[in-house]
XYZ file of C-alpha atoms in Angstrom:
784
model
C 43.766 105.655 -49.851
C 40.099 105.739 -48.333
C 41.017 102.053 -48.920
C 44.420 102.009 -46.539
C 42.627 104.183 -43.934
C 39.514 101.563 -43.917
C 42.410 98.532 -43.145
C 43.705 100.427 -40.770
C 40.623 101.129 -38.562
C 39.449 97.627 -39.020
C 43.038 96.240 -37.901
C 42.860 98.858 -34.827
C 39.371 98.066 -33.975
C 40.205 94.184 -34.264
C 43.419 94.676 -31.868
C 41.040 96.645 -29.400
C 38.159 93.373 -29.530
C 41.493 91.185 -28.884
C 43.052 93.253 -26.164
C 39.297 93.548 -24.452
C 38.789 89.904 -25.054
C 42.370 88.768 -23.203
C 41.449 90.891 -20.168
C 37.701 89.693 -19.668
C 39.324 86.091 -19.963
C 41.727 86.609 -17.580
C 38.983 88.103 -14.976
C 37.306 85.258 -15.526
C 39.735 82.196 -15.348
C 42.619 83.630 -13.508
C 42.369 84.397 -9.756
C 44.798 86.422 -8.117
C 44.374 85.204 -5.148
C 45.978 81.961 -6.358
C 49.307 83.910 -6.539
C 49.727 84.960 -2.931
C 52.032 82.055 -2.102
C 54.415 83.100 -5.280
C 54.106 86.560 -4.360
C 55.046 86.045 -0.937
C 57.961 83.935 -2.107
C 59.281 86.301 -4.537
C 59.608 88.863 -1.656
C 61.346 86.864 0.531
C 63.726 85.852 -1.645
C 64.366 89.603 -2.615
C 64.282 91.392 0.592
C 64.402 88.354 3.138
C 61.130 89.385 4.625
C 57.904 88.015 5.357
C 54.765 89.391 3.375
C 51.901 88.049 4.843
C 48.493 88.813 2.661
C 45.448 87.455 4.906
C 43.150 89.693 2.704
C 41.856 89.114 -0.529
C 44.088 90.185 -3.582
C 41.271 92.124 -6.447
C 42.169 92.772 -10.102
C 39.443 94.863 -12.623
C 40.146 95.566 -16.006
C 37.490 97.067 -17.485
C 36.650 99.690 -17.881
C 38.665 100.650 -14.524
C 42.002 98.830 -14.460
C 42.601 98.239 -10.638
C 43.748 96.965 -7.500
C 42.325 96.002 -4.618
C 44.362 94.592 -1.562
C 43.174 93.217 1.939
C 45.632 93.070 5.183
C 48.902 92.604 3.967
C 51.754 92.871 6.767
C 55.616 93.483 5.520
C 58.207 92.342 8.116
C 60.587 94.027 9.763
C 64.453 94.073 8.976
C 66.617 91.558 10.965
C 67.924 93.245 14.270
C 64.524 95.801 14.358
C 62.307 93.569 16.347
C 59.370 91.128 15.342
C 57.035 94.053 14.858
C 56.080 94.650 10.975
C 57.643 97.304 9.229
C 54.354 98.033 7.469
C 50.925 96.994 7.507
C 47.704 98.102 5.737
C 44.286 96.944 6.269
C 42.635 97.989 2.931
C 44.296 99.492 -0.664
C 41.997 100.390 -3.508
C 43.459 101.992 -6.800
C 41.436 102.182 -10.117
C 42.599 103.766 -13.504
C 40.449 103.995 -16.037
C 41.469 102.180 -19.189
C 40.264 104.009 -22.267
C 41.589 107.202 -21.367
C 45.315 105.875 -21.004
C 45.376 105.394 -24.940
C 45.064 109.112 -25.333
C 47.670 110.183 -22.944
C 45.282 110.785 -20.143
C 45.007 109.661 -16.508
C 41.443 109.034 -15.066
C 41.492 107.717 -11.414
C 38.939 107.064 -9.035
C 39.158 107.911 -5.333
C 42.412 106.118 -3.841
C 41.892 104.634 -0.430
C 44.358 103.967 1.966
C 42.872 102.568 5.386
C 45.035 101.536 8.215
C 48.541 102.028 6.997
C 51.245 101.656 9.779
C 54.548 102.179 9.338
C 57.511 101.350 11.604
C 60.435 103.258 10.791
C 63.865 103.159 13.126
C 67.578 103.684 13.001
C 69.702 102.509 15.304
C 72.698 104.121 17.053
C 75.198 103.252 14.507
C 72.876 104.886 11.822
C 71.358 101.510 10.354
C 68.162 101.547 9.487
C 65.133 99.271 8.848
C 64.414 100.505 4.724
C 68.242 100.050 4.217
C 67.923 96.332 2.777
C 64.648 98.138 0.430
C 66.851 100.751 -0.935
C 70.160 98.922 -1.530
C 73.110 99.236 0.287
C 75.901 101.190 -1.043
C 78.495 100.398 -3.157
C 81.721 99.357 -2.040
C 83.789 102.607 -2.890
C 84.710 101.709 -6.568
C 85.346 104.279 -9.662
C 81.603 104.730 -11.028
C 80.933 104.453 -14.527
C 80.440 107.565 -16.111
C 77.425 108.710 -16.498
C 75.384 108.500 -19.556
C 74.455 112.280 -20.305
C 71.296 112.002 -22.273
C 71.061 113.620 -25.600
C 69.632 116.655 -26.067
C 68.095 115.733 -29.445
C 66.238 112.560 -27.836
C 62.329 113.509 -27.442
C 61.079 113.932 -23.896
C 58.053 111.413 -23.103
C 54.968 113.107 -24.139
C 52.969 114.880 -21.497
C 49.686 113.863 -19.819
C 47.419 115.708 -21.841
C 44.807 115.333 -18.641
C 44.405 114.304 -15.011
C 41.913 113.542 -13.404
C 41.701 111.419 -9.761
C 38.809 111.184 -7.958
C 40.217 111.851 -4.753
C 42.421 110.642 -1.790
C 41.419 109.231 1.436
C 43.928 108.508 3.823
C 42.438 107.205 7.116
C 43.161 105.454 10.422
C 46.769 105.600 9.593
C 50.090 105.415 12.417
C 53.853 106.406 11.593
C 56.364 105.710 14.487
C 60.188 106.988 13.979
C 62.544 105.683 16.693
C 65.923 107.104 16.092
C 68.184 106.103 18.608
C 71.222 107.804 16.759
C 69.257 111.016 17.124
C 68.013 110.233 20.494
C 64.479 111.063 19.410
C 60.975 109.435 19.161
C 58.037 110.508 16.961
C 54.525 108.652 16.736
C 52.223 110.100 14.174
C 48.863 108.367 15.181
C 45.337 109.133 14.016
C 46.079 110.563 10.725
C 43.697 110.903 8.393
C 44.184 112.866 4.549
C 40.664 113.657 2.693
C 40.818 115.241 -0.562
C 38.116 116.263 -3.135
C 38.677 115.429 -7.000
C 41.775 116.004 -8.180
C 42.120 117.829 -11.694
C 44.477 119.936 -13.464
C 43.333 123.120 -13.595
C 40.571 122.699 -11.032
C 40.433 123.561 -7.441
C 40.604 120.358 -4.485
C 39.664 120.511 -1.166
C 42.145 119.069 1.336
C 41.393 118.129 4.867
C 44.533 116.707 6.902
C 44.256 115.823 10.705
C 46.902 113.949 12.809
C 48.507 113.600 16.320
C 52.131 114.030 16.883
C 53.900 112.854 20.143
C 57.376 113.704 20.721
C 59.681 112.380 23.686
C 62.438 114.685 23.497
C 61.307 117.251 24.652
C 57.868 115.580 25.514
C 54.816 117.074 23.743
C 51.747 115.710 22.418
C 50.309 117.814 19.647
C 47.033 117.854 17.896
C 46.880 119.140 14.152
C 44.506 119.727 11.655
C 44.786 121.480 8.298
C 42.100 122.269 5.916
C 42.317 124.550 2.750
C 41.162 124.839 -1.071
C 44.144 124.532 -3.222
C 44.028 125.493 -6.763
C 46.688 124.534 -9.577
C 46.786 125.515 -13.227
C 47.503 123.344 -16.027
C 50.908 124.669 -15.708
C 51.891 124.007 -12.713
C 52.594 127.587 -11.867
C 49.735 129.256 -10.271
C 49.122 128.333 -6.670
C 46.212 129.124 -4.357
C 45.447 128.444 -0.776
C 41.681 129.335 0.212
C 40.700 129.499 3.296
C 43.810 128.075 4.933
C 43.155 127.094 8.303
C 45.538 125.250 10.528
C 44.721 124.414 14.412
C 47.772 123.334 16.772
C 47.121 121.602 20.094
C 49.896 121.158 22.377
C 50.566 119.975 25.694
C 53.829 119.339 27.671
C 55.918 120.473 30.533
C 58.443 122.125 28.398
C 55.946 124.506 26.968
C 55.847 127.974 28.685
C 52.029 127.434 29.120
C 50.396 123.865 29.009
C 47.846 122.943 27.273
C 49.109 125.778 24.257
C 46.393 126.486 21.255
C 47.460 127.928 17.959
C 45.050 128.849 15.407
C 46.153 130.262 11.774
C 44.508 131.360 9.184
C 45.291 133.081 5.680
C 44.711 133.274 1.709
C 48.003 132.444 -0.333
C 48.521 132.910 -3.970
C 51.973 132.096 -5.199
C 53.471 132.531 -9.104
C 56.358 129.833 -8.931
C 57.586 130.783 -12.300
C 57.849 134.682 -11.146
C 58.794 133.613 -7.610
C 56.012 136.179 -6.390
C 53.316 135.089 -3.219
C 51.236 137.370 -1.789
C 49.586 136.218 2.032
C 46.322 137.936 2.745
C 44.216 138.198 5.600
C 46.596 136.563 7.959
C 45.160 135.573 11.283
C 47.102 134.047 14.046
C 45.682 133.531 17.284
C 47.932 132.160 20.410
C 48.370 132.592 23.926
C 45.294 135.619 24.057
C 47.452 137.398 21.358
C 45.801 138.026 17.827
C 48.055 138.866 14.741
C 46.627 140.662 11.854
C 48.389 141.033 8.188
C 49.101 140.989 4.824
C 52.484 139.650 3.143
C 54.034 140.030 -0.456
C 56.984 138.423 -1.518
C 59.204 139.040 -4.814
C 61.367 136.368 -5.737
C 60.783 134.729 -2.418
C 63.661 136.736 -0.605
C 61.758 140.464 -0.858
C 58.611 142.181 0.097
C 56.285 143.877 2.181
C 54.222 143.581 5.219
C 51.418 144.994 7.070
C 51.273 143.428 10.771
C 49.175 144.360 13.739
C 49.229 142.415 17.094
C 46.914 142.947 19.711
C 46.754 141.465 23.252
C 43.154 140.147 23.472
C 43.578 137.997 26.785
C 45.896 139.009 28.908
C 45.254 136.448 31.080
C 46.143 133.952 28.727
C 49.193 135.567 28.833
C 49.967 135.735 32.645
C 51.901 132.871 33.298
C 54.515 133.976 30.979
C 55.171 137.184 32.830
C 57.090 137.375 35.822
C 55.231 136.510 38.606
C 55.302 139.930 40.563
C 53.655 141.530 37.058
C 50.006 141.626 36.879
C 48.125 140.555 33.702
C 46.350 143.890 33.679
C 49.800 145.697 32.400
C 49.769 144.187 28.992
C 45.908 144.677 28.851
C 45.012 146.739 25.792
C 48.802 146.319 24.230
C 49.432 146.251 20.373
C 51.697 146.506 17.603
C 51.368 147.678 14.150
C 54.068 148.161 11.543
C 54.610 148.748 7.565
C 57.871 146.983 6.563
C 59.636 146.437 3.419
C 62.813 144.686 2.552
C 65.171 143.863 -0.112
C 67.402 140.513 0.748
C 69.111 141.351 -3.016
C 69.875 144.847 -1.696
C 70.209 143.630 1.687
C 67.729 146.775 3.123
C 65.016 146.753 5.147
C 62.235 149.477 6.423
C 60.092 149.258 8.902
C 57.219 152.302 9.065
C 55.115 153.658 11.621
C 55.897 151.027 13.819
C 53.776 151.983 16.813
C 53.771 149.694 20.203
C 51.326 150.146 23.080
C 51.485 148.486 26.187
C 51.415 149.193 29.832
C 50.200 152.635 29.293
C 53.214 153.452 27.017
C 53.343 154.521 23.595
C 56.409 154.019 21.367
C 56.735 155.154 17.688
C 59.514 154.399 15.389
C 60.517 154.008 12.062
C 63.493 152.418 11.134
C 65.673 151.979 7.825
C 68.333 149.180 7.805
C 70.730 148.115 5.465
C 73.715 145.561 4.994
C 71.618 143.345 6.916
C 72.996 140.369 5.853
C 76.913 141.548 6.148
C 77.107 144.075 8.695
C 73.583 145.249 9.621
C 73.281 149.235 10.360
C 70.187 150.948 10.790
C 68.947 154.797 11.183
C 65.643 155.648 12.442
C 63.569 157.740 14.906
C 61.623 156.849 18.228
C 59.646 158.586 20.574
C 57.524 157.716 23.650
C 54.129 159.871 24.515
C 54.103 161.663 27.512
C 53.602 159.120 30.497
C 53.407 158.676 34.393
C 56.564 156.368 35.366
C 54.864 156.770 38.667
C 51.544 154.634 37.678
C 53.570 152.603 35.066
C 55.537 151.169 38.089
C 52.366 150.771 39.987
C 50.846 148.873 37.140
C 54.126 146.436 37.457
C 53.796 146.079 41.287
C 57.237 147.871 41.356
C 57.410 150.081 44.744
C 59.164 153.569 44.244
C 61.531 154.839 46.369
C 59.658 157.224 48.944
C 60.233 160.819 47.616
C 60.420 164.440 49.411
C 57.570 165.332 46.663
C 55.201 163.139 45.861
C 54.122 165.226 42.895
C 57.130 163.746 41.022
C 57.746 160.999 38.431
C 54.506 161.889 37.248
C 55.378 162.922 33.803
C 57.778 161.760 31.216
C 58.677 161.923 27.098
C 61.269 161.025 24.874
C 62.409 161.550 21.479
C 65.468 160.729 19.578
C 66.994 159.782 16.351
C 69.667 156.928 16.130
C 72.397 155.391 13.900
C 73.074 151.751 14.825
C 75.303 148.738 14.005
C 75.797 145.458 15.930
C 78.639 147.137 17.787
C 77.704 150.729 17.911
C 74.859 153.180 18.222
C 74.657 156.687 18.377
C 71.706 158.874 19.460
C 70.966 162.512 18.350
C 68.375 165.137 19.147
C 67.797 163.608 22.049
C 65.173 165.093 23.971
C 64.043 163.811 27.339
C 61.193 165.380 29.634
C 60.759 164.603 32.994
C 58.153 166.723 35.294
C 60.309 170.139 34.727
C 63.189 169.030 33.580
C 64.057 168.946 30.253
C 67.465 167.049 28.934
C 68.557 167.444 25.457
C 71.804 166.348 23.470
C 73.503 163.557 21.452
C 75.536 160.738 22.936
C 77.349 157.666 21.656
C 78.337 154.117 22.579
C 80.943 152.342 20.420
C 82.947 148.642 20.864
C 79.334 147.177 22.910
C 82.757 144.828 24.373
C 84.600 147.354 26.039
C 82.298 150.687 25.751
C 83.426 154.220 24.288
C 80.811 156.411 25.712
C 80.346 160.239 23.964
C 78.195 162.496 25.187
C 77.271 166.124 25.185
C 74.165 166.885 27.327
C 72.126 169.505 28.450
C 69.597 170.276 31.397
C 67.655 173.013 31.941
C 67.010 172.859 35.325
C 66.415 169.973 37.649
C 65.319 170.106 41.408
C 66.730 166.727 42.988
C 65.820 167.183 46.147
C 62.245 166.589 45.144
C 63.281 162.622 44.178
C 65.443 162.077 47.290
C 63.730 160.235 50.433
C 61.759 162.935 52.704
C 63.818 163.849 55.906
C 62.442 161.701 58.826
C 61.063 163.384 61.818
C 63.703 162.110 64.114
C 67.674 163.054 63.191
C 69.712 159.692 62.916
C 71.808 158.451 65.531
C 75.550 159.783 64.629
C 77.617 157.526 63.868
C 81.833 157.301 63.245
C 82.604 158.785 59.648
C 84.335 155.803 59.012
C 81.814 153.424 59.874
C 79.455 155.304 57.723
C 81.108 154.608 54.497
C 83.052 151.601 55.531
C 82.041 149.271 52.988
C 81.741 151.897 50.821
C 85.283 151.758 48.464
C 85.915 152.534 44.718
C 84.795 150.454 42.339
C 88.530 150.072 40.504
C 87.555 147.360 37.897
C 84.594 149.507 36.203
C 86.671 152.738 36.967
C 89.394 151.214 35.251
C 87.339 150.189 32.556
C 85.807 153.717 31.549
C 86.271 155.460 28.116
C 84.128 158.278 28.423
C 84.592 162.024 26.747
C 81.620 164.156 28.088
C 80.229 166.947 28.830
C 77.153 168.049 30.926
C 75.991 171.971 31.280
C 72.902 172.451 34.002
C 71.042 175.842 33.727
C 69.910 175.525 37.504
C 70.396 172.801 40.128
C 68.774 172.567 43.768
C 70.968 169.564 45.492
C 70.928 169.599 49.545
C 68.595 172.406 48.667
C 71.673 174.378 47.547
C 71.043 176.387 44.814
C 73.268 176.111 41.952
C 73.360 177.884 38.192
C 75.316 178.018 35.245
C 77.088 174.224 35.707
C 79.372 172.712 33.298
C 80.687 169.819 33.570
C 83.582 167.907 31.707
C 84.656 164.478 32.395
C 86.969 162.294 30.356
C 88.489 158.873 31.562
C 90.318 156.517 29.715
C 93.137 154.011 30.757
C 92.460 154.068 34.616
C 92.781 157.823 34.644
C 89.491 160.181 35.114
C 89.723 164.019 35.303
C 86.640 166.514 36.279
C 87.544 169.946 34.446
C 86.250 171.906 34.041
C 84.021 171.781 36.737
C 82.465 174.967 37.623
C 79.526 177.092 38.705
C 77.832 179.748 39.941
C 76.048 179.854 43.288
C 75.347 182.789 46.164
C 76.691 185.693 44.508
C 79.871 184.099 43.510
C 81.518 181.166 41.770
C 82.935 177.728 41.991
C 85.986 176.083 39.858
C 87.072 172.957 40.425
C 89.398 170.436 38.529
C 89.160 166.575 39.952
C 91.630 163.943 38.921
C 91.545 159.785 39.876
C 94.057 157.481 38.669
C 93.110 154.025 39.580
C 95.627 152.537 37.473
C 97.467 150.966 40.581
C 95.653 149.063 43.287
C 96.234 152.298 45.453
C 94.399 154.732 43.554
C 95.263 158.812 44.010
C 92.805 161.673 44.021
C 93.850 165.472 43.557
C 91.582 168.122 43.983
C 92.323 171.782 42.848
C 89.438 173.734 44.044
C 88.407 177.558 43.991
C 85.779 179.525 45.356
C 85.069 182.860 44.904
C 82.971 185.659 46.895
C 80.297 183.320 48.005
C 78.170 184.628 50.594
C 78.519 181.737 53.292
C 75.590 182.664 55.218
C 72.753 182.045 52.741
C 74.571 178.489 51.314
C 74.987 177.210 54.963
C 71.449 178.373 56.060
C 69.954 176.672 52.748
C 72.079 173.432 53.109
C 72.007 173.068 57.168
C 69.112 175.248 58.163
C 71.279 177.601 60.025
C 74.147 179.868 59.450
C 77.260 179.356 61.748
C 79.391 181.810 59.806
C 78.359 184.508 57.205
C 80.157 186.736 54.928
C 81.788 186.618 51.560
C 83.863 183.437 51.516
C 86.749 182.991 49.350
C 88.924 179.494 49.269
C 91.316 177.656 47.613
C 92.377 174.194 48.224
C 94.803 171.792 46.673
C 94.325 168.178 47.933
C 95.501 164.640 47.445
C 94.747 161.750 48.988
C 95.589 157.465 48.351
C 93.518 154.510 48.778
C 89.698 153.214 48.121
C 88.612 153.134 51.104
C 87.615 156.468 53.391
C 89.484 155.465 56.091
C 92.560 154.990 53.975
C 91.765 157.942 52.014
C 91.621 160.041 55.449
C 94.967 158.777 56.754
C 96.603 159.934 53.376
C 95.080 163.514 53.255
C 97.843 166.224 52.404
C 98.081 169.606 50.542
C 97.392 172.808 51.320
C 94.044 175.537 51.620
C 93.536 179.322 52.211
C 90.533 181.109 53.240
C 88.878 184.495 53.492
C 86.108 185.833 55.196
C 84.849 189.313 54.584
C 82.250 191.300 56.763
C 80.542 188.568 58.782
C 79.786 186.850 61.678
C 80.001 183.653 63.593
C 77.082 182.275 64.926
C 76.964 179.875 68.477
C 79.483 182.105 70.115
C 79.619 185.522 71.551
C 83.308 186.226 72.746
C 82.488 189.662 74.353
C 79.467 188.192 76.198
C 81.926 185.495 77.295
C 84.320 187.887 78.736
C 81.760 189.917 80.632
C 80.407 186.930 82.119
C 84.134 185.598 83.643
C 84.781 189.438 84.590
C 81.399 189.392 86.469
C 81.842 185.898 88.145
C 85.609 187.013 89.459
C 84.048 190.179 90.697
C 81.138 188.261 92.460
C 78.526 190.401 90.687
C 75.818 188.766 88.665
C 76.258 187.665 85.171
C 75.338 190.011 82.289
C 71.819 189.655 80.573
C 72.001 187.031 78.498
C 72.706 188.016 74.143
C 72.895 187.158 70.739
C 75.485 184.193 70.396
C 77.270 185.931 67.594
C 80.701 187.647 67.339
C 80.757 189.937 64.141
C 83.995 190.234 62.287
C 85.263 192.267 59.323
C 87.794 189.925 58.029
C 89.021 186.131 58.954
C 91.628 185.366 57.441
C 93.962 181.618 57.665
C 95.772 179.182 55.930
C 96.365 175.393 56.707
C 98.679 172.609 55.610
C 97.331 169.103 55.598
C 99.601 165.833 56.237
C 98.509 162.388 56.651
C 95.153 163.484 57.525
C 95.967 166.570 60.158
C 95.345 169.772 59.525
C 97.069 172.457 61.183
C 97.061 176.176 60.954
C 98.835 178.578 62.593
C 98.042 182.095 60.771
C 94.347 182.686 62.073
C 93.734 186.091 61.841
C 89.948 187.701 63.097
C 89.234 191.256 62.894
C 85.671 192.193 64.973
C 84.965 195.527 66.394
C 85.721 194.486 69.530
C 88.281 191.767 69.286
C 90.933 191.049 67.606
C 91.751 187.150 67.288
C 94.820 185.228 66.574
C 94.579 181.407 66.483
C 96.841 178.364 65.882
C 96.584 174.597 66.509
C 95.626 171.051 64.667
C 92.664 169.209 63.675
C 93.007 165.452 63.706
C 90.611 164.169 60.863
C 91.188 160.455 61.379
C 91.110 160.412 64.852
C 88.125 163.187 65.299
C 90.173 165.154 67.489
C 91.418 169.425 67.295
C 93.476 171.085 69.505
C 93.160 174.825 68.811
C 94.216 177.894 71.042
C 92.772 181.392 70.276
C 94.139 184.457 71.487
C 91.678 187.404 71.615
C 92.778 191.122 72.223
C 90.091 193.288 73.044
C 90.790 197.276 70.997
C 90.557 200.287 72.179
C 87.204 201.215 70.613
C 84.158 202.440 72.386
C 82.037 201.585 69.080
C 82.868 197.759 69.535
C 80.171 194.910 70.333
C 79.573 196.215 74.216
C 83.279 197.015 74.685
C 82.657 200.070 77.223
C 81.879 196.765 79.898
C 85.400 195.624 79.183
C 87.387 198.741 79.577
C 89.902 197.254 82.067
C 90.721 194.303 79.532
C 91.801 196.454 76.937
C 94.977 195.464 75.786
C 95.262 192.329 77.548
C 96.038 189.347 75.499
C 92.855 186.709 76.253
C 93.745 183.104 75.392
C 90.644 180.261 74.690
C 91.516 176.808 74.150
C 88.960 174.661 72.153
C 90.134 170.774 72.645
C 88.730 167.514 72.697
C 86.675 165.201 69.713
C 84.423 166.402 67.007
C 81.208 165.053 68.879
C 82.213 166.825 72.126
C 84.688 169.727 72.305
C 85.447 171.444 75.334
C 85.880 175.464 75.082
C 87.919 176.992 78.027
C 88.508 180.586 78.565
C 91.152 181.764 81.291
C 90.235 184.570 82.635
C 90.972 184.482 86.158
C 94.968 184.976 85.061
C 93.994 187.728 82.973
C 92.486 189.540 86.039
C 95.293 188.788 88.104
C 97.802 189.769 85.684
C 95.860 192.850 84.985
C 95.838 193.530 88.941
C 99.802 193.263 88.743
C 99.693 195.800 86.140
C 97.643 198.134 88.111
C 99.814 197.774 91.149
C 103.038 198.223 88.925
C 101.168 201.521 87.868
C 100.482 202.382 91.029
C 104.001 201.852 92.665
C 105.374 204.065 89.499
C 102.945 206.726 90.661
C 103.715 207.037 93.695
C 107.310 206.830 93.177
C 106.945 209.774 90.493
C 104.986 211.528 93.058
C 107.547 210.899 95.885
C 110.413 211.886 93.439
C 108.665 215.048 92.988
C 107.929 216.162 96.305
C 111.908 215.701 96.974
C 112.654 217.724 94.053
C 110.111 219.985 95.525
C 111.626 220.323 98.758
C 115.125 220.683 97.929
C 114.150 223.675 95.733
C 112.576 225.096 98.692
C 115.917 224.528 100.616
C 117.505 226.118 97.884
C 115.483 229.261 97.940
C 115.486 229.568 101.835
C 118.884 229.322 101.719
C 120.079 231.650 98.937
C 117.194 234.498 100.908
C 119.262 233.975 104.325
C 122.805 234.237 102.341
C 121.342 237.504 100.656
C 120.548 238.803 104.189
C 123.818 238.027 105.345
C 125.677 240.006 102.644
C 123.364 242.863 103.213
C 124.042 243.139 106.894
C 127.890 242.759 106.654
C 127.733 245.858 104.324
C 125.840 248.078 106.229
């Protein structure tokens, strides 16, 4: 046995020496440059291309088996121009010979200098490398692929791998894709690595310029990192990863645009796990910092923070009228978890700070691939809407109270999907108003809105424009709203079922309380019912309907006012109280049309009203009568008096036909007068024609009634006629006085007749008495 081993060792040694001597002989007696023509001829016969080797060919065998190649060009395929497809200035590849016998690959630094590749594809899809890889075979039945036997031993793995490095310099790659309409040039490509060995870290540095035509962009890219891969090629670590991209182009939002990325990356290819720590991305004055962990590549968690460090760098992305200061000191931070396997995602402690706002939220999402749904909470900390608008260069409308819009906050929970959202526990604070409730919107394509909201109190007047110093020029009612037609299509699309309650409301300076509004709208039919409120000691109840299914909408109102103190209400709303007292009103009205003018002309319905224990300001009927009476008698007018007529009760009912209001039963009772009236009010033409008849009652306690004693019981007509803007009021007291004089004359005639008749009767009685006396005397004289 020892003799056999000795013979074997001698034999192997002799074989190795023979191989070495053979290789040395080749290097000594064979010059590879003598075979350039053979090589170029073989390439031309195989590909039809020209191979031009102008540089030297050098071979080495021991201790390094290597090849060095000088300037070399490979011609292009037919139809792709005269420019070479590939050329290189220098190539140097060397492998250490003896370690190969131990299944160890040990190489020197691989050098590749001046590589230029021109790759092209025509519009028909043919490329200039098709002939190098072979044209697709004709569509024939492919032979059955031989399945390798599982019993065949796999080739033995390398026992070791060591490469001194890779150095690629001054490379250029051009990709001209006429089919896809793209042209890309990679220039100044530089790649340097450290020594490559299994289980040992290696430094990598890459830089290149990339230019594209569609879109027209120019990019300079630099990349560096240290790569560490274990022997089993399962553990990967990128340390000190740095990526820089500098881009220019008109299609960019900002040009030039720079991006900086840094990170530490660790990955386990076997378990499909990875971590990205110390992630740093800087672009457009924005800094992103974070850590990311992946499980099975598609599940994981992350912690991210984004800060705006240079608002001016982002200014060009903002609308022209928004200042960059709006996003100064802005930030976003969050923690996120996701699982593609379970289709879940969670965003915890999401916080956004921008423009004086702080938004906090937590979100949980499910079925994120099949049918995304989300549940979460959102809050906006107290902020000033006025300051926010000022920062954004937004001019808010002037408000009567300059202190409003200085305080607001919001909190809610939500459930949402791609087609619906539900807001719950809604709490919105704005100045002194608090709104709470919930709302739902489903089917975003045709939204169905449901809500239940409560407002504690709001003063609407504070948010309205201040009243002008000079009153606006009055315009006809129809002209004022000529263009304010109903938006029929949006109204038809409404699908709403909601309820709003308001504890206190101030609008147009009127004070209302305990307001309830229920709105329902669907299929072109809208209804406000119940609609109710308490105001000025009384109440309001309404039922308003709108039908917009046709091009001529129909509107109906059924409204009731009970026991409302009209004076304070009108005083608050108009600044004066032309009528006071306890008001009771009831109206049922319908109208047609979408324009105000059409609505006015088709107004129909009826109404009843009653005012108790009040007064009418602006007219003093008693004073009017006394002034007219004095004028007729040639006496001076009585002193001016308060223009007010007190009444105990006013009642009236009206009917409305095509915008014309008709009243026939006005009745008013005052301490001095009893008034009846009838007439019409033409709303479309804005004219009225009304006749009042006043009768002075027999009372000494009336409004200066003693001065009008002689008019007591006489009907006194008052005519009000003309346009709304300038009605004329006429009192015909002369005819009343003539009637009174005639009445007095008739009375005097009657008294005179009665006196005459009495005198005649009396004389007759006297004559009878005298005749009787004389007869008695005559009889007495006969019997004597």
